[in-house]
Amino acid sequence: MDERLTKQLGFALELDKEKSILRQTHLSGRGRRENDAEHAWHMAIMSYLLREYANEEVDIAHVMLMCLIHDVVEIDAGDTYAYDAEGLKTQAAREEAAKQRIFGLLPDDQAAELMALFDEFEAYETPESKFAHAMDNLQPLMLNTSNGGGDWAEHGVNAEQVYGRQRKTALGSQRIFDEVIDPAIKEHIALGNIKP
């Protein structure tokens, strides 16, 4: 095999490790905790299905690829729970180092392309990154809601924490925020799963 193909296959095999990174969110039906690869696949499909609710026209293939690669860095950096204040302090540095190592396994042109895509997601500036983030926020909320809010209750999450994260969903899809996110949060505050 030539060097390029060897590097591409090495990266593809490295991606398999993403299946071992467990998130705090449980599968629907209060099953086991989901892994990063399942989360990425789920939100990529959701972005395709829900693309008509994006605030702006988006290149959906671009969004889907962004969804698929956004958590690859967690192979090295680990999953940082959305409401873990201490973990969030070091997240960017851990993920930057992971980005360099993991995407650096690829041939230079593909490494640069995927690093740029990761950076675009993190910057939260383009219509595609805003919509990808909306899916990143909606997917665990949808699972948690289907599980009776158990993950919020288990971690003692409060309303300001949830709204602090979920308000950004409106930057990618105001309609999803208004019709799905906000009512779900209010319901789970009323049920006591999210602290007021």
N, CA, C and O of each residue as an XYZ file, in Angstrom:
784
protein
N       0.846     -1.200      0.000
C       0.000      0.000      0.000
C       0.882      1.250      0.000
O       1.973      1.267      0.569
N       0.378      2.278     -0.647
C       1.125      3.523     -0.611
C       0.874      4.245      0.716
O      -0.026      3.879      1.473
N       1.672      5.264      0.984
C       1.637      5.960      2.268
C       0.301      6.645      2.522
O      -0.200      6.649      3.646
N      -0.275      7.225      1.466
C      -1.550      7.943      1.635
C      -2.648      6.989      2.096
O      -3.358      7.278      3.060
N      -2.788      5.878      1.426
C      -3.812      4.902      1.793
C      -3.552      4.342      3.187
O      -4.492      4.133      3.953
N      -2.298      4.099      3.520
C      -1.949      3.599      4.847
C      -2.398      4.586      5.926
O      -2.961      4.182      6.943
N      -2.150      5.875      5.703
C      -2.563      6.906      6.663
C      -4.087      6.982      6.769
O      -4.626      7.079      7.871
N      -4.776      6.939      5.639
C      -6.241      7.015      5.645
C      -6.853      5.836      6.407
O      -7.783      6.010      7.194
N      -6.325      4.647      6.164
C      -6.844      3.470      6.863
C      -6.494      3.507      8.346
O      -7.277      3.060      9.184
N      -5.310      4.042      8.673
C      -4.935      4.191     10.079
C      -5.868      5.130     10.813
O      -6.255      4.866     11.951
N      -6.232      6.234     10.161
C      -7.198      7.181     10.751
C      -8.557      6.509     10.910
O      -9.204      6.651     11.948
N      -8.989      5.783      9.891
C     -10.283      5.095      9.954
C     -10.321      4.112     11.122
O     -11.338      3.997     11.806
N      -9.230      3.414     11.347
C      -9.177      2.489     12.475
C      -9.165      3.253     13.805
O      -9.784      2.820     14.777
N      -8.467      4.375     13.844
C      -8.441      5.198     15.061
C      -9.850      5.658     15.427
O     -10.194      5.740     16.606
N     -10.668      5.960     14.410
C     -12.047      6.398     14.649
C     -12.858      5.356     15.420
O     -13.810      5.706     16.117
N     -12.494      4.104     15.303
C     -13.217      3.052     16.016
C     -13.207      3.294     17.522
O     -14.123      2.866     18.223
N     -12.188      3.971     18.019
C     -12.080      4.243     19.455
C     -13.209      5.151     19.950
O     -13.527      5.162     21.139
N     -13.812      5.912     19.027
C     -14.903      6.814     19.425
C     -16.093      6.023     19.971
O     -16.884      6.545     20.756
N     -16.213      4.775     19.556
C     -17.304      3.921     20.037
C     -17.153      3.577     21.521
O     -18.107      3.125     22.153
N     -15.966      3.787     22.074
C     -15.702      3.449     23.474
C     -15.840      4.647     24.414
O     -15.739      4.485     25.630
N     -16.067      5.834     23.878
C     -16.185      7.030     24.708
C     -17.640      7.190     25.115
O     -18.488      7.536     24.292
N     -17.927      6.937     26.382
C     -19.301      7.012     26.878
C     -19.662      8.438     27.283
O     -18.860      9.171     27.861
N     -20.874      8.792     26.964
C     -21.437     10.095     27.320
C     -22.332      9.929     28.555
O     -22.596      8.809     28.993
N     -22.788     11.042     29.104
C     -23.686     10.979     30.266
C     -25.121     10.641     29.864
O     -25.902     10.164     30.687
N     -25.462     10.887     28.611
C     -26.815     10.660     28.118
C     -27.084      9.170     27.929
O     -26.248      8.433     27.407
N     -28.262      8.748     28.363
C     -28.662      7.350     28.183
C     -29.480      7.195     26.899
O     -30.140      8.134     26.452
N     -29.425      6.020     26.327
C     -30.261      5.714     25.171
C     -31.724      5.809     25.568
O     -32.056      5.720     26.750
N     -32.605      5.991     24.585
C     -34.035      6.057     24.888
C     -34.465      4.763     25.565
O     -33.882      3.703     25.339
N     -35.493      4.868     26.398
C     -35.925      3.706     27.170
C     -35.043      3.484     28.388
O     -35.073      2.420     29.006
N     -34.253      4.508     28.726
C     -33.305      4.479     29.863
C     -32.354      3.290     29.757
O     -32.047      2.606     30.733
N     -31.903      3.081     28.514
C     -30.929      2.024     28.273
C     -29.561      2.424     28.777
O     -29.437      3.317     29.615
N     -28.545      1.774     28.275
C     -27.170      2.083     28.664
C     -26.811      3.496     28.204
O     -27.549      4.116     27.438
N     -25.685      3.990     28.673
C     -25.199      5.281     28.207
C     -24.787      5.175     26.742
O     -24.222      4.165     26.321
N     -25.068      6.208     25.981
C     -24.672      6.203     24.578
C     -23.190      6.510     24.455
O     -22.584      7.063     25.373
N     -22.610      6.151     23.323
C     -21.214      6.500     23.082
C     -21.145      7.638     22.065
O     -22.141      7.994     21.436
N     -19.950      8.197     21.922
C     -19.766      9.347     21.043
C     -20.120      9.054     19.584
O     -20.687      9.905     18.899
N     -19.787      7.859     19.114
C     -20.071      7.527     17.716
C     -21.579      7.469     17.474
O     -22.064      7.929     16.439
N     -22.313      6.908     18.424
C     -23.779      6.855     18.292
C     -24.364      8.263     18.305
O     -25.261      8.575     17.521
N     -23.865      9.094     19.179
C     -24.324     10.488     19.265
C     -24.076     11.210     17.938
O     -24.965     11.893     17.430
N     -22.882     11.064     17.379
C     -22.532     11.747     16.134
C     -23.396     11.263     14.975
O     -23.892     12.064     14.183
N     -23.571      9.944     14.881
C     -24.415      9.388     13.817
C     -25.845      9.901     13.951
O     -26.463     10.298     12.962
N     -26.367      9.891     15.172
C     -27.755     10.278     15.410
C     -27.974     11.741     15.019
O     -28.941     12.067     14.330
N     -27.073     12.613     15.460
C     -27.281     14.030     15.145
C     -27.036     14.328     13.667
O     -27.618     15.275     13.137
N     -26.191     13.548     12.987
C     -26.007     13.742     11.547
C     -27.294     13.415     10.788
O     -27.707     14.159      9.899
N     -27.917     12.303     11.146
C     -29.198     11.944     10.513
C     -30.278     12.964     10.860
O     -31.069     13.358     10.004
N     -30.304     13.387     12.123
C     -31.285     14.398     12.536
C     -31.107     15.686     11.741
O     -32.092     16.316     11.356
N     -29.855     16.086     11.489
C     -29.623     17.329     10.747
C     -30.210     17.233      9.336
O     -30.750     18.208      8.812
N     -30.100     16.061      8.733
C     -30.685     15.866      7.409
C     -32.210     15.942      7.476
O     -32.845     16.621      6.669
N     -32.780     15.242      8.439
C     -34.238     15.198      8.567
C     -34.845     16.556      8.908
O     -35.940     16.882      8.451
N     -34.139     17.339      9.704
C     -34.692     18.591     10.244
C     -34.147     19.838      9.552
O     -34.356     20.953     10.030
N     -33.456     19.658      8.438
C     -32.788     20.783      7.777
C     -33.731     21.921      7.403
O     -33.308     23.074      7.316
N     -35.000     21.608      7.183
C     -35.947     22.670      6.813
C     -36.187     23.653      7.954
O     -36.759     24.720      7.733
N     -35.760     23.310      9.174
C     -35.962     24.185     10.325
C     -34.736     25.023     10.658
O     -34.740     25.762     11.643
N     -33.691     24.918      9.850
C     -32.518     25.776     10.043
C     -32.921     27.225      9.793
O     -33.729     27.505      8.908
N     -32.360     28.139     10.567
C     -32.674     29.561     10.399
C     -32.270     30.083      9.029
O     -32.915     30.972      8.475
N     -31.192     29.518      8.489
C     -30.671     29.953      7.200
C     -30.476     28.731      6.313
O     -30.435     27.601      6.800
N     -30.358     28.959      5.038
C     -30.030     27.880      4.100
C     -28.674     27.300      4.483
O     -27.724     28.042      4.735
N     -28.584     25.976      4.526
C     -27.313     25.335      4.875
C     -26.951     24.277      3.838
O     -27.816     23.698      3.182
N     -25.641     24.043      3.711
C     -25.133     22.931      2.917
C     -25.220     21.715      3.833
O     -24.384     21.538      4.718
N     -26.232     20.881      3.619
C     -26.514     19.822      4.582
C     -25.425     18.754      4.616
O     -25.197     18.154      5.666
N     -24.752     18.503      3.502
C     -23.637     17.543      3.524
C     -22.514     18.069      4.415
O     -21.875     17.303      5.136
N     -22.282     19.362      4.361
C     -21.275     20.012      5.203
C     -21.659     19.886      6.678
O     -20.821     19.566      7.521
N     -22.928     20.139      6.977
C     -23.427     20.006      8.356
C     -23.266     18.567      8.846
O     -22.801     18.333      9.962
N     -23.650     17.614      8.012
C     -23.586     16.205      8.420
C     -22.153     15.767      8.700
O     -21.900     15.063      9.678
N     -21.210     16.180      7.845
C     -19.814     15.821      8.089
C     -19.315     16.474      9.378
O     -18.578     15.859     10.148
N     -19.718     17.715      9.603
C     -19.346     18.409     10.837
C     -19.881     17.647     12.054
O     -19.175     17.477     13.048
N     -21.115     17.198     11.968
C     -21.711     16.407     13.055
C     -20.912     15.126     13.296
O     -20.683     14.729     14.439
N     -20.499     14.497     12.220
C     -19.799     13.214     12.341
C     -18.396     13.341     12.934
O     -17.912     12.411     13.580
N     -17.740     14.485     12.718
C     -16.357     14.592     13.204
C     -16.207     15.452     14.462
O     -15.115     15.509     15.026
N     -17.260     16.114     14.913
C     -17.097     17.108     15.987
C     -16.600     16.532     17.305
O     -15.960     17.248     18.076
N     -16.874     15.257     17.590
C     -16.434     14.665     18.858
C     -15.293     13.658     18.695
O     -14.958     12.953     19.647
N     -14.696     13.582     17.515
C     -13.566     12.670     17.310
C     -12.450     12.980     18.308
O     -11.749     12.075     18.760
N     -12.287     14.249     18.646
C     -11.224     14.645     19.588
C     -11.394     14.009     20.962
O     -10.435     13.917     21.729
N     -12.598     13.575     21.272
C     -12.843     12.990     22.588
C     -12.199     11.612     22.739
O     -12.173     11.062     23.840
N     -11.680     11.049     21.650
C     -10.889      9.820     21.741
C      -9.736     10.047     22.715
O      -9.419      9.174     23.523
N      -9.111     11.221     22.638
C      -8.010     11.581     23.551
C      -8.502     12.438     24.716
O      -8.102     12.225     25.861
N      -9.368     13.407     24.422
C      -9.754     14.410     25.424
C     -10.818     13.912     26.393
O     -11.004     14.497     27.460
N     -11.520     12.836     26.033
C     -12.623     12.354     26.853
C     -13.849     13.230     26.672
O     -13.759     14.352     26.175
N     -14.992     12.706     27.080
C     -16.241     13.473     27.006
C     -16.302     14.423     28.191
O     -16.105     14.013     29.335
N     -16.571     15.675     27.918
C     -16.771     16.655     28.984
C     -18.266     16.891     29.092
O     -18.898     17.373     28.153
N     -18.826     16.546     30.245
C     -20.268     16.717     30.457
C     -20.622     18.193     30.321
O     -19.915     19.060     30.837
N     -21.698     18.468     29.637
C     -22.108     19.835     29.321
C     -22.225     20.732     30.550
O     -22.063     21.947     30.443
N     -22.505     20.143     31.721
C     -22.723     20.940     32.929
C     -21.620     20.733     33.964
O     -21.833     20.987     35.149
N     -20.446     20.276     33.531
C     -19.303     20.060     34.411
C     -18.410     21.298     34.361
O     -17.564     21.419     33.475
N     -18.595     22.216     35.310
C     -17.880     23.497     35.304
C     -16.371     23.312     35.340
O     -15.651     24.028     34.645
N     -15.881     22.380     36.122
C     -14.432     22.154     36.211
C     -13.883     21.588     34.901
O     -12.860     22.057     34.401
N     -14.552     20.594     34.355
C     -14.102     19.987     33.105
C     -14.104     20.966     31.948
O     -13.247     20.895     31.067
N     -15.062     21.880     31.945
C     -15.168     22.856     30.863
C     -13.988     23.822     30.840
O     -13.666     24.384     29.793
N     -13.339     24.018     31.994
C     -12.198     24.938     32.068
C     -11.018     24.453     31.234
O     -10.272     25.269     30.693
N     -10.837     23.145     31.124
C      -9.685     22.592     30.397
C     -10.073     21.946     29.067
O      -9.214     21.432     28.350
N     -11.339     21.972     28.744
C     -11.825     21.278     27.555
C     -11.141     21.750     26.269
O     -10.680     20.928     25.477
N     -11.073     23.048     26.059
C     -10.513     23.574     24.807
C      -9.062     23.136     24.610
O      -8.680     22.741     23.508
N      -8.262     23.203     25.655
C      -6.851     22.808     25.541
C      -6.717     21.313     25.273
O      -5.907     20.903     24.441
N      -7.508     20.493     25.973
C      -7.456     19.046     25.763
C      -7.875     18.698     24.339
O      -7.263     17.848     23.692
N      -8.920     19.361     23.861
C      -9.427     19.060     22.527
C      -8.489     19.558     21.430
O      -8.387     18.927     20.379
N      -7.808     20.671     21.654
C      -6.850     21.171     20.661
C      -5.698     20.185     20.485
O      -5.302     19.883     19.359
N      -5.166     19.689     21.585
C      -4.080     18.701     21.504
C      -4.558     17.431     20.801
O      -3.838     16.853     19.987
N      -5.775     17.006     21.123
C      -6.339     15.809     20.494
C      -6.559     16.024     19.002
O      -6.309     15.127     18.197
N      -7.024     17.208     18.638
C      -7.252     17.530     17.225
C      -5.952     17.386     16.433
O      -5.933     16.791     15.356
N      -4.880     17.930     16.973
C      -3.596     17.876     16.276
C      -3.124     16.427     16.099
O      -2.670     16.050     15.019
N      -3.230     15.629     17.142
C      -2.752     14.252     17.054
C      -3.623     13.391     16.147
O      -3.117     12.706     15.258
N      -4.939     13.428     16.377
C      -5.826     12.490     15.678
C      -5.968     12.850     14.196
O      -5.772     11.992     13.336
N      -6.300     14.086     13.893
C      -6.421     14.459     12.483
C      -5.054     14.452     11.807
O      -4.961     14.293     10.590
N      -3.998     14.622     12.594
C      -2.638     14.569     12.071
C      -2.229     13.200     11.555
O      -1.195     13.063     10.902
N      -3.036     12.184     11.844
C      -2.773     10.847     11.309
C      -3.048     10.788      9.805
O      -2.523      9.918      9.109
N      -3.858     11.696      9.315
C      -4.266     11.717      7.909
C      -3.193     12.339      7.017
O      -2.285     13.010      7.508
N      -3.299     12.115      5.696
C      -2.469     12.890      4.765
C      -2.721     14.380      4.996
O      -3.815     14.765      5.410
N      -1.729     15.207      4.734
C      -1.790     16.629      5.085
C      -3.039     17.342      4.586
O      -3.628     18.134      5.322
N      -3.453     17.079      3.351
C      -4.607     17.791      2.797
C      -5.885     17.439      3.547
O      -6.696     18.319      3.834
N      -6.070     16.168      3.863
C      -7.281     15.759      4.589
C      -7.210     16.174      6.048
O      -8.235     16.506      6.644
N      -6.022     16.161      6.632
C      -5.860     16.632      8.012
C      -6.277     18.093      8.101
O      -7.023     18.475      9.002
N      -5.798     18.911      7.170
C      -6.134     20.336      7.171
C      -7.635     20.546      6.979
O      -8.233     21.403      7.630
N      -8.242     19.762      6.083
C      -9.682     19.888      5.812
C     -10.510     19.574      7.051
O     -11.427     20.322      7.387
N     -10.194     18.469      7.736
C     -10.994     18.088      8.895
C     -10.708     18.970     10.111
O     -11.604     19.225     10.916
N      -9.471     19.435     10.247
C      -9.178     20.391     11.327
C      -9.961     21.681     11.116
O     -10.503     22.247     12.065
N     -10.018     22.143      9.873
C     -10.773     23.359      9.569
C     -12.258     23.163      9.848
O     -12.924     24.072     10.344
N     -12.774     21.993      9.534
C     -14.180     21.693      9.793
C     -14.450     21.663     11.296
O     -15.463     22.190     11.756
N     -13.546     21.047     12.063
C     -13.671     21.031     13.523
C     -13.637     22.460     14.066
O     -14.458     22.826     14.907
N     -12.693     23.262     13.585
C     -12.574     24.651     14.048
C     -13.821     25.462     13.687
O     -14.262     26.309     14.464
N     -14.378     25.203     12.526
C     -15.611     25.889     12.117
C     -16.744     25.557     13.090
O     -17.487     26.447     13.505
N     -16.875     24.286     13.451
C     -17.902     23.876     14.416
C     -17.698     24.615     15.734
O     -18.647     25.159     16.299
N     -16.478     24.634     16.215
C     -16.179     25.270     17.500
C     -16.413     26.773     17.477
O     -16.819     27.344     18.489
N     -16.167     27.426     16.349
C     -16.295     28.883     16.248
C     -17.744     29.349     16.290
O     -18.016     30.475     16.707
N     -18.692     28.489     15.858
C     -20.112     28.814     15.997
C     -20.497     30.065     15.214
O     -21.309     30.861     15.686
N     -19.929     30.251     14.031
C     -20.176     31.475     13.276
C     -20.944     31.264     11.980
O     -21.744     32.120     11.603
N     -20.726     30.150     11.286
C     -21.379     29.929      9.997
C     -22.780     29.355     10.201
O     -23.058     28.781     11.254
N     -23.661     29.498      9.219
C     -24.985     28.876      9.335
C     -24.889     27.368      9.577
O     -25.681     26.801     10.329
N     -23.901     26.716      8.925
C     -23.736     25.266      9.086
C     -23.324     24.906     10.508
O     -23.845     23.949     11.081
N     -22.397     25.663     11.080
C     -21.962     25.339     12.445
C     -23.066     25.634     13.455
O     -23.209     24.909     14.439
N     -23.824     26.656     13.232
C     -24.937     26.972     14.151
C     -25.995     25.876     14.109
O     -26.545     25.495     15.143
N     -26.276     25.369     12.909
C     -27.280     24.312     12.813
C     -26.732     22.996     13.375
O     -27.465     22.249     14.023
N     -25.455     22.711     13.132
C     -24.842     21.508     13.710
C     -24.894     21.569     15.233
O     -25.179     20.563     15.883
N     -24.622     22.735     15.802
C     -24.722     22.896     17.257
C     -26.158     22.711     17.743
O     -26.388     22.145     18.811
N     -27.112     23.185     16.962
C     -28.514     22.987     17.345
C     -28.822     21.496     17.460
O     -29.533     21.074     18.372
N     -28.287     20.703     16.536
C     -28.488     19.248     16.595
C     -27.735     18.644     17.780
O     -28.220     17.712     18.422
N     -26.546     19.181     18.067
C     -25.737     18.706     19.191
C     -26.455     18.963     20.520
O     -26.294     18.205     21.476
N     -27.235     20.022     20.571
C     -28.014     20.330     21.776
C     -29.334     19.567     21.817
O     -29.756     19.092     22.871
N     -29.974     19.455     20.665
C     -31.281     18.794     20.606
C     -31.183     17.303     20.871
O     -32.024     16.755     21.583
N     -30.187     16.633     20.323
C     -30.109     15.171     20.403
C     -30.098     14.658     21.847
O     -30.905     13.786     22.168
N     -29.222     15.156     22.737
C     -29.267     14.649     24.112
C     -30.522     15.095     24.860
O     -31.026     14.367     25.714
N     -31.033     16.296     24.541
C     -32.273     16.736     25.185
C     -33.421     15.806     24.801
O     -34.247     15.450     25.641
N     -33.469     15.418     23.542
C     -34.522     14.521     23.072
C     -34.444     13.172     23.798
O     -35.462     12.637     24.237
N     -33.219     12.627     23.919
C     -33.066     11.355     24.630
C     -33.423     11.509     26.104
O     -34.115     10.664     26.671
N     -32.954     12.577     26.714
C     -33.219     12.787     28.132
C     -34.711     12.963     28.391
O     -35.240     12.455     29.380
N     -35.374     13.674     27.510
C     -36.823     13.850     27.643
C     -37.540     12.510     27.516
O     -38.500     12.243     28.238
N     -37.071     11.670     26.600
C     -37.697     10.355     26.417
C     -37.485      9.451     27.625
O     -38.206      8.473     27.821
N     -36.485      9.794     28.428
C     -36.158      9.011     29.621
C     -36.706      9.655     30.900
O     -36.235      9.358     31.998
N     -37.686     10.524     30.756
C     -38.288     11.153     31.929
C     -37.389     12.139     32.641
O     -37.588     12.421     33.822
N     -36.397     12.670     31.933
C     -35.516     13.683     32.532
C     -34.522     13.125     33.525
O     -33.950     13.875     34.317
N     -34.306     11.825     33.497
C     -33.460     11.174     34.495
C     -32.030     11.662     34.551
O     -31.448     11.743     35.633
N     -31.443     11.994     33.390
C     -30.047     12.449     33.404
C     -29.907     13.812     34.072
O     -28.936     14.052     34.789
N     -30.867     14.709     33.842
C     -30.834     16.002     34.538
C     -30.978     15.798     36.045
O     -30.227     16.371     36.834
N     -31.942     14.985     36.426
C     -32.186     14.752     37.852
C     -30.973     14.108     38.520
O     -30.587     14.488     39.626
N     -30.381     13.136     37.844
C     -29.226     12.416     38.385
C     -28.047     13.344     38.666
O     -27.303     13.140     39.626
N     -27.884     14.357     37.829
C     -26.749     15.282     37.973
C     -27.121     16.574     38.694
O     -26.272     17.450     38.859
N     -28.363     16.706     39.121
C     -28.772     17.900     39.854
C     -28.655     19.183     39.057
O     -28.288     20.226     39.599
N     -28.964     19.110     37.774
C     -28.823     20.259     36.876
C     -29.952     21.264     37.137
O     -31.091     20.884     37.408
N     -29.606     22.558     37.048
C     -30.631     23.578     37.264
C     -31.043     24.250     35.957
O     -30.391     24.089     34.925
N     -32.126     24.997     36.022
C     -32.721     25.602     34.823
C     -31.757     26.540     34.109
O     -31.697     26.542     32.879
N     -31.005     27.332     34.856
C     -30.096     28.272     34.211
C     -28.993     27.531     33.446
O     -28.564     27.989     32.387
N     -28.536     26.400     33.970
C     -27.540     25.612     33.252
C     -28.109     25.096     31.925
O     -27.464     25.188     30.881
N     -29.316     24.558     31.986
C     -29.924     23.994     30.782
C     -30.234     25.099     29.776
O     -29.940     24.965     28.588
N     -30.828     26.192     30.256
C     -31.119     27.299     29.341
C     -29.837     27.921     28.797
O     -29.791     28.330     27.637
N     -28.800     27.994     29.623
C     -27.528     28.562     29.170
C     -26.988     27.833     27.959
O     -26.447     28.452     27.043
N     -27.133     26.522     27.952
C     -26.683     25.724     26.803
C     -27.708     25.768     25.675
O     -27.344     25.956     24.515
N     -28.956     25.600     26.000
C     -29.981     25.423     24.977
C     -30.403     26.709     24.278
O     -30.929     26.648     23.167
N     -30.190     27.869     24.891
C     -30.528     29.123     24.204
C     -29.753     29.242     22.899
O     -30.228     29.852     21.941
N     -28.556     28.655     22.862
C     -27.736     28.715     21.650
C     -28.361     27.913     20.510
O     -28.039     28.135     19.343
N     -29.247     26.990     20.844
C     -29.936     26.225     19.801
C     -30.691     27.169     18.872
O     -30.783     26.929     17.668
N     -31.229     28.241     19.442
C     -31.999     29.200     18.651
C     -31.150     29.869     17.572
O     -31.697     30.350     16.580
N     -29.841     29.912     17.739
C     -28.978     30.495     16.714
C     -28.981     29.650     15.444
O     -28.758     30.168     14.350
N     -29.230     28.362     15.588
C     -29.288     27.472     14.433
C     -30.700     27.166     13.990
O     -30.961     26.955     12.805
N     -31.627     27.144     14.967
C     -33.027     26.873     14.642
C     -33.932     27.459     15.722
O     -34.147     26.858     16.775
N     -34.440     28.619     15.437
C     -35.367     29.267     16.372
C     -36.618     28.418     16.552
O     -37.151     28.316     17.657
N     -37.081     27.815     15.474
C     -38.314     27.018     15.555
C     -38.140     25.805     16.463
O     -39.025     25.507     17.266
N     -37.014     25.102     16.352
C     -36.778     23.952     17.231
C     -36.681     24.415     18.678
O     -37.195     23.751     19.577
N     -36.022     25.554     18.910
C     -35.960     26.060     20.283
C     -37.358     26.360     20.812
O     -37.712     25.945     21.915
N     -38.155     27.087     20.019
C     -39.482     27.513     20.474
C     -40.462     26.356     20.644
O     -41.239     26.333     21.598
N     -40.427     25.402     19.726
C     -41.454     24.355     19.718
C     -41.046     23.062     20.421
O     -41.906     22.259     20.786
N     -39.741     22.853     20.615
C     -39.278     21.597     21.217
C     -38.515     21.848     22.515
O     -38.884     21.337     23.572
N     -37.465     22.630     22.424
C     -36.542     22.817     23.546
C     -37.204     23.522     24.725
O     -37.251     22.980     25.830
N     -37.712     24.722     24.493
C     -38.281     25.516     25.593
C     -39.434     24.793     26.292
O     -39.461     24.762     27.522
N     -40.387     24.210     25.558
C     -41.454     23.472     26.247
C     -40.933     22.277     27.055
O     -41.445     21.989     28.137
N     -39.919     21.584     26.530
C     -39.364     20.427     27.249
C     -38.704     20.869     28.550
O     -38.884     20.233     29.589
N     -37.952     21.942     28.494
C     -37.289     22.438     29.711
C     -38.337     22.843     30.743
O     -38.231     22.482     31.915
N     -39.334     23.582     30.314
C     -40.386     24.020     31.247
C     -41.113     22.829     31.861
O     -41.426     22.830     33.052
N     -41.376     21.823     31.049
C     -42.045     20.615     31.554
C     -41.205     19.934     32.634
O     -41.734     19.511     33.661
N     -39.902     19.831     32.399
C     -39.052     19.114     33.348
C     -38.698     19.947     34.579
O     -38.320     19.399     35.614
N     -38.820     21.256     34.468
C     -38.736     22.088     35.678
C     -39.973     21.813     36.532
O     -39.876     21.613     37.743
N     -41.139     21.807     35.880
C     -42.402     21.558     36.605
C     -42.411     20.163     37.240
O     -42.970     19.980     38.321
N     -41.800     19.187     36.577
C     -41.762     17.825     37.107
C     -40.701     17.641     38.199
O     -40.680     16.620     38.886
N     -39.830     18.630     38.350
C     -38.782     18.546     39.355
C     -37.506     17.872     38.889
O     -36.597     17.650     39.689
N     -37.421     17.541     37.607
C     -36.202     16.908     37.080
C     -35.077     17.900     36.851
O     -33.900     17.544     36.902
N     -35.453     19.158     36.596
C     -34.500     20.251     36.472
C     -34.793     21.201     37.634
O     -35.934     21.619     37.830
N     -33.770     21.531     38.391
C     -33.971     22.460     39.519
C     -34.317     23.844     38.998
O     -33.751     24.290     38.000
N     -35.240     24.526     39.662
C     -35.603     25.890     39.206
C     -34.411     26.848     39.246
O     -34.549     28.020     38.898
